XYZ file of C-alpha atoms in Angstrom:
536
model
C -28.753 -5.919 -4.138
C -25.845 -5.172 -1.886
C -24.038 -8.410 -2.609
C -24.450 -7.854 -6.349
C -22.800 -4.465 -5.999
C -19.869 -6.108 -4.284
C -19.495 -8.606 -7.099
C -19.399 -5.813 -9.692
C -16.597 -4.040 -7.869
C -14.631 -7.238 -7.504
C -15.012 -8.060 -11.174
C -13.653 -4.681 -12.142
C -10.802 -5.149 -9.739
C -9.659 -8.057 -11.868
C -8.474 -5.541 -14.428
C -5.499 -4.886 -12.233
C -3.538 -7.907 -11.167
C -0.906 -10.271 -12.459
C -0.373 -13.933 -11.855
C 2.610 -16.027 -12.753
C 0.602 -19.060 -13.767
C 1.289 -22.379 -15.370
C -0.976 -25.307 -16.173
C -2.088 -26.806 -12.893
C 0.625 -29.044 -11.516
C -0.644 -32.442 -10.454
C 2.106 -32.749 -7.889
C 4.904 -30.638 -6.496
C 8.016 -30.819 -8.701
C 11.003 -32.640 -7.250
C 13.180 -29.587 -6.754
C 14.073 -27.728 -3.606
C 11.103 -25.514 -2.775
C 13.015 -22.550 -1.384
C 12.293 -19.083 -2.757
C 14.618 -16.111 -2.251
C 12.892 -12.744 -2.612
C 14.465 -9.330 -2.222
C 11.970 -7.204 -0.348
C 14.396 -4.280 -0.294
C 14.000 -2.914 3.241
C 13.743 -3.817 6.902
C 10.094 -3.689 8.031
C 9.202 -0.549 9.939
C 6.418 -2.369 11.784
C 5.709 -6.100 11.679
C 2.445 -5.904 13.588
C -0.404 -5.980 11.021
C -2.226 -3.260 12.943
C 0.611 -0.777 12.367
C 2.181 -1.763 9.038
C 2.184 0.918 6.333
C 4.663 -0.077 3.603
C 4.648 -2.478 0.655
C 7.650 -4.479 2.004
C 5.695 -5.189 5.185
C 2.504 -5.974 3.297
C 4.113 -8.651 1.127
C 5.573 -10.415 4.142
C 2.537 -10.035 6.417
C 0.055 -11.248 3.813
C 2.097 -14.438 3.469
C 2.180 -14.838 7.248
C -1.456 -14.060 8.055
C -4.861 -14.908 6.708
C -7.808 -12.525 6.900
C -11.497 -13.143 6.433
C -11.062 -12.716 2.661
C -8.111 -13.188 0.307
C -7.366 -12.741 -3.401
C -6.590 -15.923 -5.305
C -4.012 -16.053 -8.102
C -6.638 -15.095 -10.683
C -7.355 -11.931 -8.711
C -10.727 -13.214 -7.537
C -11.775 -12.183 -4.048
C -12.465 -15.420 -2.176
C -13.423 -16.544 1.300
C -10.444 -17.400 3.479
C -10.759 -17.385 7.289
C -14.455 -16.724 6.713
C -16.333 -19.822 5.597
C -19.383 -17.734 4.738
C -20.999 -14.410 5.545
C -24.397 -12.711 5.595
C -25.254 -9.057 4.996
C -28.320 -7.289 6.345
C -30.764 -5.787 3.854
C -29.582 -2.257 4.675
C -25.933 -3.250 4.098
C -24.878 -2.217 7.596
C -24.498 -5.501 9.490
C -22.081 -8.151 8.249
C -22.002 -11.519 10.010
C -18.977 -13.724 9.325
C -18.892 -17.432 10.083
C -15.302 -18.576 10.645
C -13.855 -21.903 9.535
C -11.880 -24.254 11.798
C -8.353 -22.862 11.816
C -5.294 -22.734 14.038
C -2.484 -20.363 14.825
C 1.030 -21.514 14.027
C 1.402 -22.624 17.665
C -1.620 -24.910 17.355
C -4.122 -22.757 19.261
C -7.517 -22.162 17.589
C -8.122 -18.896 15.732
C -11.359 -17.426 17.060
C -13.705 -14.546 16.350
C -12.471 -13.064 19.626
C -8.995 -12.723 18.087
C -10.502 -10.676 15.238
C -12.545 -8.509 17.603
C -9.497 -7.847 19.765
C -7.275 -7.073 16.760
C -9.682 -4.632 15.189
C -10.452 -2.791 18.407
C -6.824 -2.503 19.450
C -5.902 -1.268 15.951
C -8.332 1.576 16.606
C -7.181 2.212 20.180
C -5.365 5.566 20.394
C -2.463 4.046 22.323
C -1.623 1.769 19.365
C -0.903 4.863 17.242
C -1.712 3.040 14.026
C -1.324 5.319 11.001
C -3.837 3.092 9.240
C -6.484 3.243 11.974
C -8.622 5.323 9.628
C -8.952 2.234 7.442
C -11.319 0.956 10.137
C -13.459 4.085 10.377
C -16.026 2.154 8.335
C -16.894 0.360 11.586
C -19.536 2.061 13.668
C -17.861 4.451 16.112
C -14.439 3.502 14.742
C -13.406 7.126 14.214
C -14.889 8.273 17.521
C -12.972 5.591 19.435
C -9.722 6.286 17.609
C -9.978 10.021 18.256
C -10.814 9.531 21.918
C -14.306 11.020 21.640
C -15.556 7.774 23.131
C -13.479 5.502 25.339
C -15.628 2.385 25.624
C -14.411 -0.238 23.094
C -17.743 -2.044 23.436
C -19.300 0.785 21.403
C -17.114 -0.037 18.367
C -18.958 -1.925 15.617
C -17.264 -5.309 15.867
C -18.238 -8.108 18.226
C -17.600 -11.842 18.547
C -20.825 -13.691 19.355
C -18.919 -16.941 19.938
C -15.680 -18.590 18.762
C -16.897 -18.815 15.181
C -19.189 -15.820 14.673
C -17.994 -12.253 14.118
C -20.397 -9.354 13.556
C -19.262 -6.074 12.001
C -21.624 -3.092 12.105
C -20.782 -0.274 9.699
C -21.343 3.467 9.770
C -22.749 3.354 6.228
C -23.197 0.780 3.469
C -19.761 0.117 1.966
C -19.749 -1.757 -1.317
C -16.047 -2.554 -1.117
C -16.041 -3.823 2.474
C -15.009 -7.351 1.472
C -12.010 -5.895 -0.386
C -11.051 -3.971 2.741
C -10.977 -7.246 4.670
C -7.895 -8.381 2.717
C -5.957 -5.404 4.045
C -3.346 -5.834 6.784
C -5.153 -3.688 9.351
C -8.070 -6.171 9.249
C -5.859 -9.233 9.796
C -6.183 -11.075 13.099
C -3.501 -11.268 15.750
C -3.333 -13.775 18.587
C -5.132 -12.072 21.488
C -3.462 -14.141 24.190
C 0.017 -13.503 22.771
C -0.500 -9.752 22.443
C -1.833 -9.397 25.978
C 1.058 -11.386 27.455
C 3.826 -9.924 25.273
C 3.090 -6.601 23.527
C 6.531 -6.748 21.843
C 5.863 -10.067 20.075
C 6.178 -8.491 16.601
C 9.748 -7.283 17.089
C 11.501 -10.625 16.649
C 10.967 -14.143 15.333
C 11.209 -15.655 18.826
C 7.575 -15.269 19.813
C 5.921 -14.557 16.467
C 2.625 -16.401 15.911
C 0.697 -16.204 12.659
C -2.272 -17.943 11.039
C -1.310 -17.808 7.359
C 0.516 -20.040 4.858
C 3.931 -19.359 6.413
C 5.444 -18.652 9.809
C 8.687 -16.918 10.795
C 11.652 -18.939 11.937
C 14.469 -16.410 11.674
C 14.818 -12.617 11.625
C 18.257 -11.039 11.270
C 17.436 -7.352 11.400
C 18.423 -5.323 8.328
C 19.555 -8.536 6.608
C 16.920 -11.212 6.131
C 13.741 -12.874 7.339
C 13.098 -16.566 6.858
C 9.656 -18.127 6.761
C 8.711 -21.789 6.516
C 5.463 -23.475 5.615
C 2.967 -23.294 8.480
C 1.905 -26.890 9.082
C -1.031 -25.669 11.173
C -2.455 -23.503 8.378
C -6.025 -24.517 7.522
C -5.150 -24.732 3.803
C -1.626 -26.151 4.267
C -2.169 -28.934 1.722
C -2.066 -26.334 -1.064
C 1.150 -24.651 0.100
C 4.100 -26.019 -1.898
C 7.032 -23.799 -0.927
C 8.955 -25.097 2.086
C 10.747 -21.830 2.773
C 10.866 -18.188 1.685
C 13.952 -16.100 2.385
C 13.255 -12.361 2.294
C 16.419 -10.322 1.749
C 16.711 -6.579 2.417
C 19.067 -5.371 -0.310
C 18.392 -1.680 -0.969
C 20.667 -1.105 -3.954
C 18.932 -1.995 -7.201
C 22.222 -2.702 -9.026
C 23.136 -5.231 -6.331
C 19.709 -6.813 -6.615
C 20.155 -7.234 -10.372
C 23.627 -8.723 -9.950
C 22.278 -11.225 -7.422
C 19.369 -12.067 -9.727
C 21.661 -12.719 -12.670
C 24.008 -14.751 -10.461
C 21.121 -16.932 -9.297
C 21.275 -15.691 -5.696
C 17.689 -14.410 -5.718
C 14.622 -15.612 -7.587
C 12.459 -12.508 -7.317
C 13.299 -8.817 -7.013
C 11.055 -5.790 -7.236
C 13.577 -3.015 -7.695
C 15.217 -3.295 -11.125
C 17.753 -0.506 -11.803
C 16.480 2.252 -14.074
C 19.682 2.520 -16.172
C 19.244 -1.160 -17.152
C 15.610 -0.887 -18.265
C 16.271 -0.963 -22.004
C 18.459 -4.072 -21.735
C 16.126 -5.872 -19.326
C 13.181 -5.263 -21.647
C 15.044 -6.310 -24.789
C 16.260 -9.507 -23.126
C 12.789 -10.347 -21.808
C 13.973 -10.316 -18.209
C 11.730 -7.515 -16.974
C 8.163 -8.332 -15.935
C 5.752 -5.376 -16.189
C 2.299 -5.671 -14.629
C -0.483 -3.259 -13.584
C 0.000 -1.276 -10.408
C -2.703 0.889 -8.902
C -0.539 3.684 -7.608
C 0.884 7.176 -7.967
C 4.483 8.356 -7.575
C 4.517 11.878 -6.177
C 6.367 14.451 -4.114
C 4.875 15.858 -0.947
C 5.348 19.336 0.501
C 5.601 20.303 4.152
C 2.982 23.063 4.029
C 3.540 24.152 7.614
C 6.740 26.081 6.893
C 7.993 28.575 4.265
C 8.476 28.510 1.372
C 6.144 25.542 0.677
C 3.329 26.952 2.790
C 2.632 29.132 -0.289
C 0.297 27.431 -2.776
C 1.793 29.437 -5.654
C 5.217 27.998 -4.868
C 3.808 24.471 -4.820
C 2.060 25.030 -8.164
C 5.267 26.439 -9.636
C 7.228 23.355 -8.640
C 4.535 21.054 -9.993
C 4.331 22.846 -13.326
C 8.130 22.819 -13.770
C 8.334 18.996 -13.869
C 8.450 17.486 -17.360
C 6.567 14.251 -16.672
C 6.750 12.947 -20.230
C 10.510 13.190 -20.071
C 10.564 11.385 -16.707
C 8.582 8.356 -17.937
C 10.218 8.268 -21.391
C 13.851 8.926 -20.521
C 14.208 8.005 -16.855
C 11.789 5.349 -15.591
C 11.157 3.641 -18.980
C 8.793 1.064 -17.505
C 5.498 1.937 -19.174
C 4.485 4.479 -16.536
C 2.134 7.333 -17.457
C 2.520 11.032 -16.569
C 0.294 11.814 -13.575
C -1.839 14.908 -14.144
C -4.112 14.074 -11.204
C -3.713 12.032 -8.028
C -6.167 9.134 -8.463
C -4.841 6.761 -11.141
C -6.817 5.066 -13.891
C -8.422 1.644 -13.642
C -10.970 2.451 -10.925
C -14.721 2.368 -11.677
C -16.897 5.472 -11.387
C -20.637 5.515 -10.676
C -21.958 4.859 -14.189
C -21.514 1.329 -15.563
C -18.335 1.097 -17.597
C -17.078 4.531 -16.572
C -13.706 5.102 -14.945
C -13.134 7.633 -12.185
C -10.101 9.114 -13.937
C -11.904 9.556 -17.247
C -14.823 11.275 -15.537
C -12.553 13.527 -13.471
C -10.207 14.327 -16.357
C -6.799 15.940 -15.930
C -5.923 18.971 -13.823
C -2.843 20.238 -15.634
C -0.577 19.478 -18.553
C 2.382 17.129 -18.037
C 4.784 20.083 -18.358
C 3.956 23.820 -18.147
C 7.232 25.768 -17.878
C 5.769 29.215 -18.578
C 3.041 28.738 -15.983
C 5.700 27.552 -13.543
C 7.685 30.781 -13.946
C 4.505 32.836 -13.627
C 3.451 31.097 -10.402
C 6.879 31.593 -8.849
C 6.968 35.270 -9.832
C 3.500 35.810 -8.318
C 4.794 34.154 -5.155
C 7.484 36.841 -4.951
C 10.406 34.980 -6.515
C 10.755 36.135 -10.163
C 13.240 33.854 -11.956
C 13.916 32.219 -8.608
C 15.446 35.387 -7.149
C 15.516 35.253 -3.374
C 14.175 31.716 -3.219
C 15.911 29.869 -0.372
C 17.908 26.710 -0.948
C 15.947 23.675 0.152
C 16.268 19.906 0.579
C 14.495 17.118 -1.300
C 14.272 13.926 0.791
C 13.929 10.408 -0.600
C 14.297 6.911 0.802
C 17.523 5.170 -0.182
C 17.175 3.802 -3.688
C 19.179 4.246 -6.856
C 15.937 4.721 -8.779
C 14.588 7.445 -6.518
C 17.973 9.148 -6.691
C 17.977 9.218 -10.493
C 14.435 10.589 -10.607
C 15.289 13.201 -7.969
C 18.360 14.307 -9.919
C 16.278 14.729 -13.065
C 13.661 16.827 -11.261
C 16.357 18.791 -9.448
C 17.665 19.785 -12.877
C 14.201 20.705 -14.168
C 13.576 22.966 -11.199
C 16.980 24.606 -11.685
C 16.524 25.124 -15.414
C 12.913 26.334 -15.306
C 12.664 28.110 -11.968
C 16.270 29.015 -11.193
C 16.120 27.456 -7.726
C 18.740 25.390 -5.932
C 17.801 22.078 -4.383
C 19.944 19.679 -2.364
C 19.182 15.948 -2.359
C 19.355 13.745 0.714
C 18.484 10.112 1.241
C 17.617 8.112 4.348
C 17.031 4.410 4.999
C 13.399 3.321 5.002
C 12.497 3.495 8.689
C 14.294 6.804 9.317
C 12.738 8.316 6.196
C 9.218 7.278 7.241
C 9.770 8.588 10.746
C 10.982 11.983 9.515
C 8.126 12.244 7.043
C 5.542 11.599 9.720
C 7.161 14.209 11.988
C 7.299 16.783 9.163
C 11.091 16.873 9.362
C 11.446 17.688 5.672
C 10.674 20.350 3.053
C 9.864 18.242 -0.020
C 9.881 14.458 0.124
C 9.482 11.659 -2.378
C 6.434 9.429 -1.817
C 4.317 6.807 -3.507
C 0.856 5.524 -2.793
C -0.533 2.159 -3.821
C -4.265 1.618 -3.492
C -5.485 -0.552 -0.633
C -8.637 -1.525 -2.521
C -10.192 -0.702 -5.890
C -12.077 2.476 -5.063
C -11.049 6.142 -5.330
C -11.491 6.480 -1.574
C -8.205 4.657 -0.981
C -6.459 7.667 -2.577
C -8.807 10.390 -1.352
C -9.251 9.769 2.376
C -5.533 9.827 3.166
C -5.494 13.639 2.891
C -8.141 14.472 5.502
C -7.063 16.707 8.356
C -4.684 14.829 10.675
C -5.080 11.652 8.614
C -2.607 8.954 9.624
C -0.853 9.036 6.232
C -1.264 12.770 5.626
C 2.365 13.691 6.209
C 2.090 17.185 4.743
C 0.448 19.191 7.522
C -2.224 20.203 5.002
C -5.814 20.686 6.116
C -8.976 21.801 4.337
C -12.363 21.514 6.037
C -14.274 21.498 2.742
C -12.136 18.562 1.664
C -12.862 16.763 4.933
C -16.567 17.384 4.410
C -16.578 15.865 0.914
C -14.790 12.772 2.246
C -17.365 12.496 5.013
C -20.198 12.759 2.466
C -18.656 10.010 0.357
C -18.171 7.727 3.344
C -21.642 8.380 4.692
C -23.671 7.107 1.767
C -24.137 3.975 -0.276
C -25.380 6.005 -3.266
C -22.621 5.546 -5.849
C -23.433 8.738 -7.746
C -23.269 10.823 -4.559
C -20.093 9.061 -3.426
C -18.234 9.601 -6.691
C -19.368 13.230 -7.006
C -18.065 13.966 -3.507
C -14.716 12.329 -4.251
C -14.338 14.270 -7.502
C -15.069 17.473 -5.556
C -12.440 16.491 -3.002
C -9.821 15.807 -5.672
C -10.593 19.223 -7.220
C -9.569 20.850 -3.930
C -6.500 18.650 -3.522
C -5.184 19.499 -6.978
C -6.004 23.199 -6.571
C -4.089 23.560 -3.302
C -1.472 20.960 -4.257
C 0.107 19.843 -0.974
C 1.310 16.966 -3.150
C 2.810 16.961 -6.647
C 1.809 13.933 -8.766
C 4.599 12.768 -11.083
C 3.623 9.472 -12.701
C 1.228 6.562 -12.424
C 3.058 3.387 -11.518
C 3.566 0.123 -13.277
C 4.827 -2.885 -11.323
C 8.367 -3.816 -12.403
C 9.877 -7.097 -11.271
C 12.696 -9.513 -11.929
C 11.258 -13.017 -11.722
C 12.880 -16.328 -12.565
C 10.807 -18.205 -15.151
C 10.751 -21.367 -13.032
C 8.659 -19.685 -10.324
C 4.976 -20.475 -10.880
C 1.565 -19.695 -9.410
C 2.514 -16.565 -7.493
C 0.143 -13.592 -7.530
C 1.287 -9.988 -7.904
C -1.552 -7.774 -6.795
C -2.055 -4.435 -8.478
C -2.487 -3.261 -4.889
C 1.209 -3.812 -4.270
C 1.883 -7.094 -2.497
C 2.879 -10.529 -3.812
C 1.177 -13.714 -2.563
C 3.149 -16.964 -2.526
C 0.490 -19.167 -0.944
C 0.243 -21.426 -4.012
C 3.647 -20.698 -5.556
C 6.130 -23.413 -6.424
C 9.472 -23.782 -8.163
C 9.409 -25.762 -11.368
C 12.212 -28.114 -12.305
C 14.864 -26.198 -14.199
């Protein structure tokens, strides 16, 4: 029964994914197999246990191989795991590993996985995504320091090839979780001898389709085919060059000049032309673009202020006149495309919407009730976003809406990716731009990030009832109970509004037509394991 439930979830996950496919090539075309991809930013962390951003995910998931992986049809398939068994109660998962090597030729073992997972949970690692492993028995207790013995955590290698994971509760999407970066293996010996191995290409060891050969910080990362990869015969690209060009207009110029083959940051002012010329690729994206409030300081510690700012945003105008990429106004936090408990039902349809896309009169009313009628006496404040022409244009539009509807004055400021993330996590902001892409196809990937002191809860917000609903959902395998608890949690989140949803994403890319057999996941990353460049 449990395995069938997993298959249902995976099948529904296929709704959201995009593959650049061609008829199967019988042999690699005789053209240089070098792909240039603009990832847009220097990685904040390049250790899979600590990575948090989409740029890191795309690179890490081409460097490493987890127990499971998505193929280019979006099917969840075995990867480092050759097979697995699940106990009747759904709590004990036993994985049998295939013969595989690290890029330095050493064998990948179950002990590497055990070490990686336990150290990801160790408090000293300070992984913002440690909560992704709270599904393991005692994972949360070990991460919080309530227990200190790692042997009590629910993962153990029985021998080189056998890994046993014991869960807190049955988790129907556990195999999907195993594709996530936090569950990737790292080389135990390397990490123990050199904890700084992930900061340069010099000592980097991976077990995936590619391995790093060059890292010029804030400029580019080069990867080459990993000859020791267990599935190396299927890897056709010889090299991938990841560039870190932040400006979308520069990315487009380089794309049109033939300097890059793939970019994921097309400039918003060019959307109409790119669509009319068939250059823009639009695919599903399971994510929400939103603004977050620092609720620990005035004036955004006042829920009425937060509701006023949310209601004053004209979301239809944003997606129609600014982003123009098929996005939808977000009137909730969890996007569409995720199954609910009943067969065929979607979580978003069941939960409905929480507000209209634009409610100017309500916005004025909320702000007046907060003590700032027509914006009188409201302090000037700063809206923070990470450097991007697109984020700037959106911020300018919303800045104008807040001025026109609420009469408040907002200053915009931008920071490069790593500085922006650091300031967000330290609550060094008032309102900040943010986006969240699902880690797996379940509402929990959007709901559990807002628990008290959650690693990605960069708002300072806390609600014990919310925490309790998340705990209920995580503590049961009953789908009806799980979904009800997550709907209850979202009710609280949208009532107290530490975050302001703006639109539901689509995935916009510039991709040369000669690139084939790549896979753009609706979960945010792009897999080039099977990709190749066609003669052109």
